[in-house]
PDB file of C-alpha atoms in Angstrom:
ATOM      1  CA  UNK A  20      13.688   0.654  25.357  1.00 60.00           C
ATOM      2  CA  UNK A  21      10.161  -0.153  26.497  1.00 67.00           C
ATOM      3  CA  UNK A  22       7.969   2.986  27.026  1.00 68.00           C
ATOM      4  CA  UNK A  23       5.505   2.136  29.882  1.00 68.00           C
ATOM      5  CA  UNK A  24       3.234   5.014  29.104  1.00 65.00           C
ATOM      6  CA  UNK A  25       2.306   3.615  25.432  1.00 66.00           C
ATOM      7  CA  UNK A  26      -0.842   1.763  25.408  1.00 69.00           C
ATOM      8  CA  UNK A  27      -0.946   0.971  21.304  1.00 74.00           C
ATOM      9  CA  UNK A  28       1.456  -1.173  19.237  1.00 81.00           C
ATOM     10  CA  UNK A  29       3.467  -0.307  16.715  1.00 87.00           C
ATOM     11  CA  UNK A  30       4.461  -2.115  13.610  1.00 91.00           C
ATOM     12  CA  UNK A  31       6.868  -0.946  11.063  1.00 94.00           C
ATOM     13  CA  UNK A  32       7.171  -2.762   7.425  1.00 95.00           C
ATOM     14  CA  UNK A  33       9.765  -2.346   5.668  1.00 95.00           C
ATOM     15  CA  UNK A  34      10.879  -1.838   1.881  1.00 93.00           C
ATOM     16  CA  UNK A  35      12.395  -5.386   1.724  1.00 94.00           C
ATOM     17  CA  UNK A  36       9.449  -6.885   3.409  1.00 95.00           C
ATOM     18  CA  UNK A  37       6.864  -5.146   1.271  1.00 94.00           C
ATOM     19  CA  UNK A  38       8.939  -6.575  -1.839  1.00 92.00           C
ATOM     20  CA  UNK A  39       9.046  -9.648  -0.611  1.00 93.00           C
ATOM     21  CA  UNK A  40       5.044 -10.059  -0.034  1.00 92.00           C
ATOM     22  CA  UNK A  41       3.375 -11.878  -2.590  1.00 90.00           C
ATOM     23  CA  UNK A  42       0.968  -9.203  -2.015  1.00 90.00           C
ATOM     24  CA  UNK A  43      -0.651  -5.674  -4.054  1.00 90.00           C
ATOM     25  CA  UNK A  44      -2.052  -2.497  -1.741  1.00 90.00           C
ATOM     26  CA  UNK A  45      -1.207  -1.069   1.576  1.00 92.00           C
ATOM     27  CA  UNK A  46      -4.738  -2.814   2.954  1.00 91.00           C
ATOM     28  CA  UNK A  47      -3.591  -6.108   2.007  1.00 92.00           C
ATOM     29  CA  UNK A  48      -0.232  -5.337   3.844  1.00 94.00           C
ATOM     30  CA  UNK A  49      -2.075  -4.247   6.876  1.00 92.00           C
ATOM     31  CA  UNK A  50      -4.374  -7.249   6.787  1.00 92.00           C
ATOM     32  CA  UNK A  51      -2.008  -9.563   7.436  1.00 93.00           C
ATOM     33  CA  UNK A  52      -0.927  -7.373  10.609  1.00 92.00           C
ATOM     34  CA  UNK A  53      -1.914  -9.148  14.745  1.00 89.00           C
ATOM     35  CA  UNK A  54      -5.369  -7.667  15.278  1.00 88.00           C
ATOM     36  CA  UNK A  55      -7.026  -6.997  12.001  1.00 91.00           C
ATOM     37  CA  UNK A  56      -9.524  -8.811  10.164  1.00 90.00           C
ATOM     38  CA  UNK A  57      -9.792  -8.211   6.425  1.00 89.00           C
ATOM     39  CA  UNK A  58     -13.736  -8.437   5.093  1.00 88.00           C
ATOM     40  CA  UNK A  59     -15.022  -7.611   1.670  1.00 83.00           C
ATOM     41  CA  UNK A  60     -12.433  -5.153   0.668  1.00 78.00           C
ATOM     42  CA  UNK A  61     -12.897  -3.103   4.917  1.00 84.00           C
ATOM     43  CA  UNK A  62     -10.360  -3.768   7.563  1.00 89.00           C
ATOM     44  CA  UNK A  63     -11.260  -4.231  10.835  1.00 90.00           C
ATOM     45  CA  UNK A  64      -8.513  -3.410  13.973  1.00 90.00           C
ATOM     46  CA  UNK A  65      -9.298  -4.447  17.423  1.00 88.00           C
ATOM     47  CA  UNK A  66     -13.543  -4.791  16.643  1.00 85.00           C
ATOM     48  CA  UNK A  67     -13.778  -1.080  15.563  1.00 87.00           C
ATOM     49  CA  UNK A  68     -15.714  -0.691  12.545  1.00 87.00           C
ATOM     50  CA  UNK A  69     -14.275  -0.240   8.661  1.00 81.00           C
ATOM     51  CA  UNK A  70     -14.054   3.563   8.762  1.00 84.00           C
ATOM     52  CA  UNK A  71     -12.218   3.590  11.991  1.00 89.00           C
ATOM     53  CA  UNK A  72      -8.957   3.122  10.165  1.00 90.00           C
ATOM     54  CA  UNK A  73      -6.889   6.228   9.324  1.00 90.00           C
ATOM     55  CA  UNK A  74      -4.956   6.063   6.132  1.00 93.00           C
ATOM     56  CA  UNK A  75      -1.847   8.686   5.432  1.00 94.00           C
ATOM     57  CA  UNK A  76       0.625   8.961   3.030  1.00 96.00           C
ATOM     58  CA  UNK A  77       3.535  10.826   4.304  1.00 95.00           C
ATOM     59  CA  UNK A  78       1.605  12.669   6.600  1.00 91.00           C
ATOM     60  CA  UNK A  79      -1.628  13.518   4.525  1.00 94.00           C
ATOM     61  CA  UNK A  80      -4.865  12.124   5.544  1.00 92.00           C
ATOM     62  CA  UNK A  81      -6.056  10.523   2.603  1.00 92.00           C
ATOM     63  CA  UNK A  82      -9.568   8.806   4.026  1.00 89.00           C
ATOM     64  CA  UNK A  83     -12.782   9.910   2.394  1.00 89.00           C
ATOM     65  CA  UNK A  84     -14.351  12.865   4.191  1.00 87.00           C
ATOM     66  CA  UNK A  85     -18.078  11.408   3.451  1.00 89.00           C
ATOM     67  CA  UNK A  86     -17.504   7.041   3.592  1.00 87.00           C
ATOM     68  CA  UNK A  87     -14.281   7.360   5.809  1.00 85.00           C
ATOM     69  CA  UNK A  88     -13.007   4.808   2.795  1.00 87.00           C
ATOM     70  CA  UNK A  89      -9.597   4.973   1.478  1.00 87.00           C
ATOM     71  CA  UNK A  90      -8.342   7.126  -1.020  1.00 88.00           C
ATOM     72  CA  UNK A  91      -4.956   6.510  -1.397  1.00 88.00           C
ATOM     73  CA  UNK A  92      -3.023   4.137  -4.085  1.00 90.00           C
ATOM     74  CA  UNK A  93       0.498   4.116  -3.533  1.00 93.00           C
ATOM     75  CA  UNK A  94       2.299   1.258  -5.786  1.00 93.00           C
ATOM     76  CA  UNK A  95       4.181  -1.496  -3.930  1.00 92.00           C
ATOM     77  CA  UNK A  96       7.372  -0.097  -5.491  1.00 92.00           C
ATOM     78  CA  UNK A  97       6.985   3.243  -4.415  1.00 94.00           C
ATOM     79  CA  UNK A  98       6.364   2.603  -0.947  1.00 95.00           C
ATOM     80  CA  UNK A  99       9.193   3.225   1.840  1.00 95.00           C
ATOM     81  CA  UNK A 100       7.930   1.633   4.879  1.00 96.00           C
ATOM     82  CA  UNK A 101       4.381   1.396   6.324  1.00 95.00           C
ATOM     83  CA  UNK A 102       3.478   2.315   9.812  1.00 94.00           C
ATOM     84  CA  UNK A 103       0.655   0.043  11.362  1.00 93.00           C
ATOM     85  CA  UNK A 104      -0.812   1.450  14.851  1.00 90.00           C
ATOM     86  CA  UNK A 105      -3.692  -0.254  16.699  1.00 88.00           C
ATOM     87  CA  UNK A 106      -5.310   1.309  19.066  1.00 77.00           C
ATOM     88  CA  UNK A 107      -4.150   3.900  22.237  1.00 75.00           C
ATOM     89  CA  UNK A 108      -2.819   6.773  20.029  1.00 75.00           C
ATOM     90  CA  UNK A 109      -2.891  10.386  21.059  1.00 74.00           C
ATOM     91  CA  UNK A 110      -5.642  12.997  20.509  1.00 75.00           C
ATOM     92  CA  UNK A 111      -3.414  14.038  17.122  1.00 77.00           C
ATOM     93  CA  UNK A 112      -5.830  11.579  15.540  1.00 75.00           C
ATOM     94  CA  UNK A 113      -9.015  12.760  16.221  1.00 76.00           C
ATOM     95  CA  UNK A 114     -12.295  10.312  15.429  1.00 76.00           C
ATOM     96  CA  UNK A 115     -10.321   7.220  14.770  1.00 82.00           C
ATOM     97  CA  UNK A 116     -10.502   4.245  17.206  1.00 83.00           C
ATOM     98  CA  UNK A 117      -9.272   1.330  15.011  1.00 87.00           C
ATOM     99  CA  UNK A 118      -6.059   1.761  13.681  1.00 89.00           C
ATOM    100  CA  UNK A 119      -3.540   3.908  11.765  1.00 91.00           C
ATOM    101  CA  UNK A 120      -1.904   3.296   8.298  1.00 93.00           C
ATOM    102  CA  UNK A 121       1.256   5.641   7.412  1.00 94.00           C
ATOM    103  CA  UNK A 122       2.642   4.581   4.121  1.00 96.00           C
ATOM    104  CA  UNK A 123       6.172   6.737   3.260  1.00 96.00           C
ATOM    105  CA  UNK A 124       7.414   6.417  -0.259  1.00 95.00           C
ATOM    106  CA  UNK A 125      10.108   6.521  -1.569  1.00 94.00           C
ATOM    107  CA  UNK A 126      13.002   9.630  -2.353  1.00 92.00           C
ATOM    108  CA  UNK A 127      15.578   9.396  -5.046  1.00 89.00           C
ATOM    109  CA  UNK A 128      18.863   7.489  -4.089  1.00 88.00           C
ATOM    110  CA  UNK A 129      22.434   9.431  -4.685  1.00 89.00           C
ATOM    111  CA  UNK A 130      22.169   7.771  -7.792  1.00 91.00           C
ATOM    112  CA  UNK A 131      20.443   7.233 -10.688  1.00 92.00           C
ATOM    113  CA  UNK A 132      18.400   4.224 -10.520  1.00 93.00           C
ATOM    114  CA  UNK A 133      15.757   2.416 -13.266  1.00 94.00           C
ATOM    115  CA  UNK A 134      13.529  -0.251 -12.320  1.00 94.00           C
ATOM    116  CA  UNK A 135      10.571  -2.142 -13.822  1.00 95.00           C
ATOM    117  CA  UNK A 136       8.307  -4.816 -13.421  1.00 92.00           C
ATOM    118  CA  UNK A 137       5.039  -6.877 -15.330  1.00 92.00           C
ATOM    119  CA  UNK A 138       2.813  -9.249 -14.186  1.00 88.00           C
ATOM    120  CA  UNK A 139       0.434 -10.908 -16.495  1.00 86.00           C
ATOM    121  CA  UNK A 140      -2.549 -13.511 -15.735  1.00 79.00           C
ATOM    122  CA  UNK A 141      -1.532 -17.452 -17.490  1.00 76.00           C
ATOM    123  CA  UNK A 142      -3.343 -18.941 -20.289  1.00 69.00           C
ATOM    124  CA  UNK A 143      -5.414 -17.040 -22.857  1.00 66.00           C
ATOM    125  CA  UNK A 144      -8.235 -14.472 -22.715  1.00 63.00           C
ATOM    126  CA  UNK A 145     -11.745 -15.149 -22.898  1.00 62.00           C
ATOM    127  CA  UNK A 146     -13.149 -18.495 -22.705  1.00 62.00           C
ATOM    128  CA  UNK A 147     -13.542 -21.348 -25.401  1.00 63.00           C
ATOM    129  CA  UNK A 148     -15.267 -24.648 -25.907  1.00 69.00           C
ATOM    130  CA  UNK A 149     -11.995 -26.728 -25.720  1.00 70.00           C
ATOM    131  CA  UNK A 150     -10.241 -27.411 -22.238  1.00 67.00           C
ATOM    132  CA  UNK A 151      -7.555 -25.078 -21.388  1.00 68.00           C
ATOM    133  CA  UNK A 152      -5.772 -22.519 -19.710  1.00 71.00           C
ATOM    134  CA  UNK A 153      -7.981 -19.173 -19.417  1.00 69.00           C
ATOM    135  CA  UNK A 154      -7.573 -15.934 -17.699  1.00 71.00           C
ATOM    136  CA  UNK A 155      -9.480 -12.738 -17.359  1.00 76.00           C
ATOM    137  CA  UNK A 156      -6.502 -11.223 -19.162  1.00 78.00           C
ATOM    138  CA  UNK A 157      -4.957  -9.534 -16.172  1.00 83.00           C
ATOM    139  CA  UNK A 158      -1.637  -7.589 -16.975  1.00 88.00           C
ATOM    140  CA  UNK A 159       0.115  -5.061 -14.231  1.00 90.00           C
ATOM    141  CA  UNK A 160       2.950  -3.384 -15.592  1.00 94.00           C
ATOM    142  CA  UNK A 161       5.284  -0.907 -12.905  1.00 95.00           C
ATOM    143  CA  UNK A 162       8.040   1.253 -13.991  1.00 96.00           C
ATOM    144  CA  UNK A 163      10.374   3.342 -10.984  1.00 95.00           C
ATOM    145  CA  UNK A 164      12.738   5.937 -11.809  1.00 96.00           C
ATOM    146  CA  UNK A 165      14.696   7.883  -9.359  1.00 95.00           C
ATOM    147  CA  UNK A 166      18.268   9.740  -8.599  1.00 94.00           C
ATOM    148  CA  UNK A 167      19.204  13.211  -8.135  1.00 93.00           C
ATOM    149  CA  UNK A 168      19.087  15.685 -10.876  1.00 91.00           C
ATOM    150  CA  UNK A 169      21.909  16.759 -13.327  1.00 88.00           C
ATOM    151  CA  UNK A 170      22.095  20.206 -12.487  1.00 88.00           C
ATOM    152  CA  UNK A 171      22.552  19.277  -8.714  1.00 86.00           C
ATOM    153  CA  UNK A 172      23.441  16.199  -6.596  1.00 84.00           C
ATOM    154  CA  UNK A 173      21.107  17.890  -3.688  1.00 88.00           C
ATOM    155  CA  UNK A 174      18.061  17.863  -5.314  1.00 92.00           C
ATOM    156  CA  UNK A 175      16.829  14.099  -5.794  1.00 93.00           C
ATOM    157  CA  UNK A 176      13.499  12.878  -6.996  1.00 94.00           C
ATOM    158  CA  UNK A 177      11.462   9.388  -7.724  1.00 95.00           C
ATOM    159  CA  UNK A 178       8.994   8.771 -10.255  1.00 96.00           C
ATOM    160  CA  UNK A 179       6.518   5.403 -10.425  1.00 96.00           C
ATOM    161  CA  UNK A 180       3.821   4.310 -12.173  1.00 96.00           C
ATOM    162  CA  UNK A 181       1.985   1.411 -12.354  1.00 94.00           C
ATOM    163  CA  UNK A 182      -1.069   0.448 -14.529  1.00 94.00           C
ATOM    164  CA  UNK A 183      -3.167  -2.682 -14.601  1.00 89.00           C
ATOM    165  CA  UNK A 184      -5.115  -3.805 -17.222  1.00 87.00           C
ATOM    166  CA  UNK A 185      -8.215  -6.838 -17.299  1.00 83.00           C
ATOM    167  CA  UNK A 186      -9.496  -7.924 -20.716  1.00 79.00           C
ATOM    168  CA  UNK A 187     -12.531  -9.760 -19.121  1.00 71.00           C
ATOM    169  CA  UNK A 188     -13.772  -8.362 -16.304  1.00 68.00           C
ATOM    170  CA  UNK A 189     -16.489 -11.422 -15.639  1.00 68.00           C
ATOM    171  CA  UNK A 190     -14.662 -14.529 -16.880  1.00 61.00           C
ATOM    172  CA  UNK A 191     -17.103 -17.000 -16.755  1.00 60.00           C
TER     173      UNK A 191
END
């Protein structure tokens, strides 16, 4: 069904395509969206400027009141689907021209389900006179639990967390 009143585009990212990205972060997700431009850490929609990009996570506004930056860090695990909008939304979203992120996450399945991942940078930390393999000591460790509770099979609920860890924040 085409809707000849909307003037904005939608794009909708799924669970399996967000696994699937050799990507981290909802702002490298929407980066690789039709219309952005990614710069220095800001995204740019449609030539508005970095803080004309709403970011909400299942419904909450989550940009900085004072930079208009970002606050939100939802782990690629835990997210459901994210929403991408660029440009020609309603009034609902008051002082935003560029674009709009809407991350869901995740709810606990019908059953009980344990997940984990790590990620760690090759070679050793640190740096040495002899040729090798060195890293900054990167490490990213995720763990997901989720299901319904024991007492009842209508009440579900997911847990994640995810850490990240650098030995060597400068390598040289």
């Amino acid at each position: 069904i085409i809707n000849k009143n909307s003037t904005n585009t939608t794009r909708i990212i799924d669970t399996e395509t967000i696994k699937n990205l050799p990507l981290r972060g909802v702002e490298s997700i929407v980066a690789l969206q039709t219309g952005t431009v990614s710069d220095d850490g800001n995204i740019y929609v449609r030539g508005s400027r970095a803080g004309d990009v709403a970011y909400y996570v299942d419904g909450v506004y989550m940009n900085n009141a004072y930079t208009l930056d970002n606050t939100s860090t939802v782990s690629n695990s835990a997210m459901q689907e994210v929403q991408f909008q660029s440009g020609g939304f309603s009034a609902e979203y008051g002082n935003i021209n560029g674009g709009i992120v809407n991350t869901s996450t995740k709810v606990g399945g019908s059953s009980l389900d344990l997940s984990g991942e790590f990620v760690s940078g090759l070679g050793t930390a640190g740096s040495g006179p002899d040729d090798g393999l060195y890293s900054n000591g990167y490490s990213l460790y995720n763990v997901s639990l989720g299901g319904p509770l024991p007492i009842s099979n209508k009440i579900r609920y997911f847990i994640n967390f995810e850490g990240r860890s650098t030995e060597d924040s400068n390598p040289t």
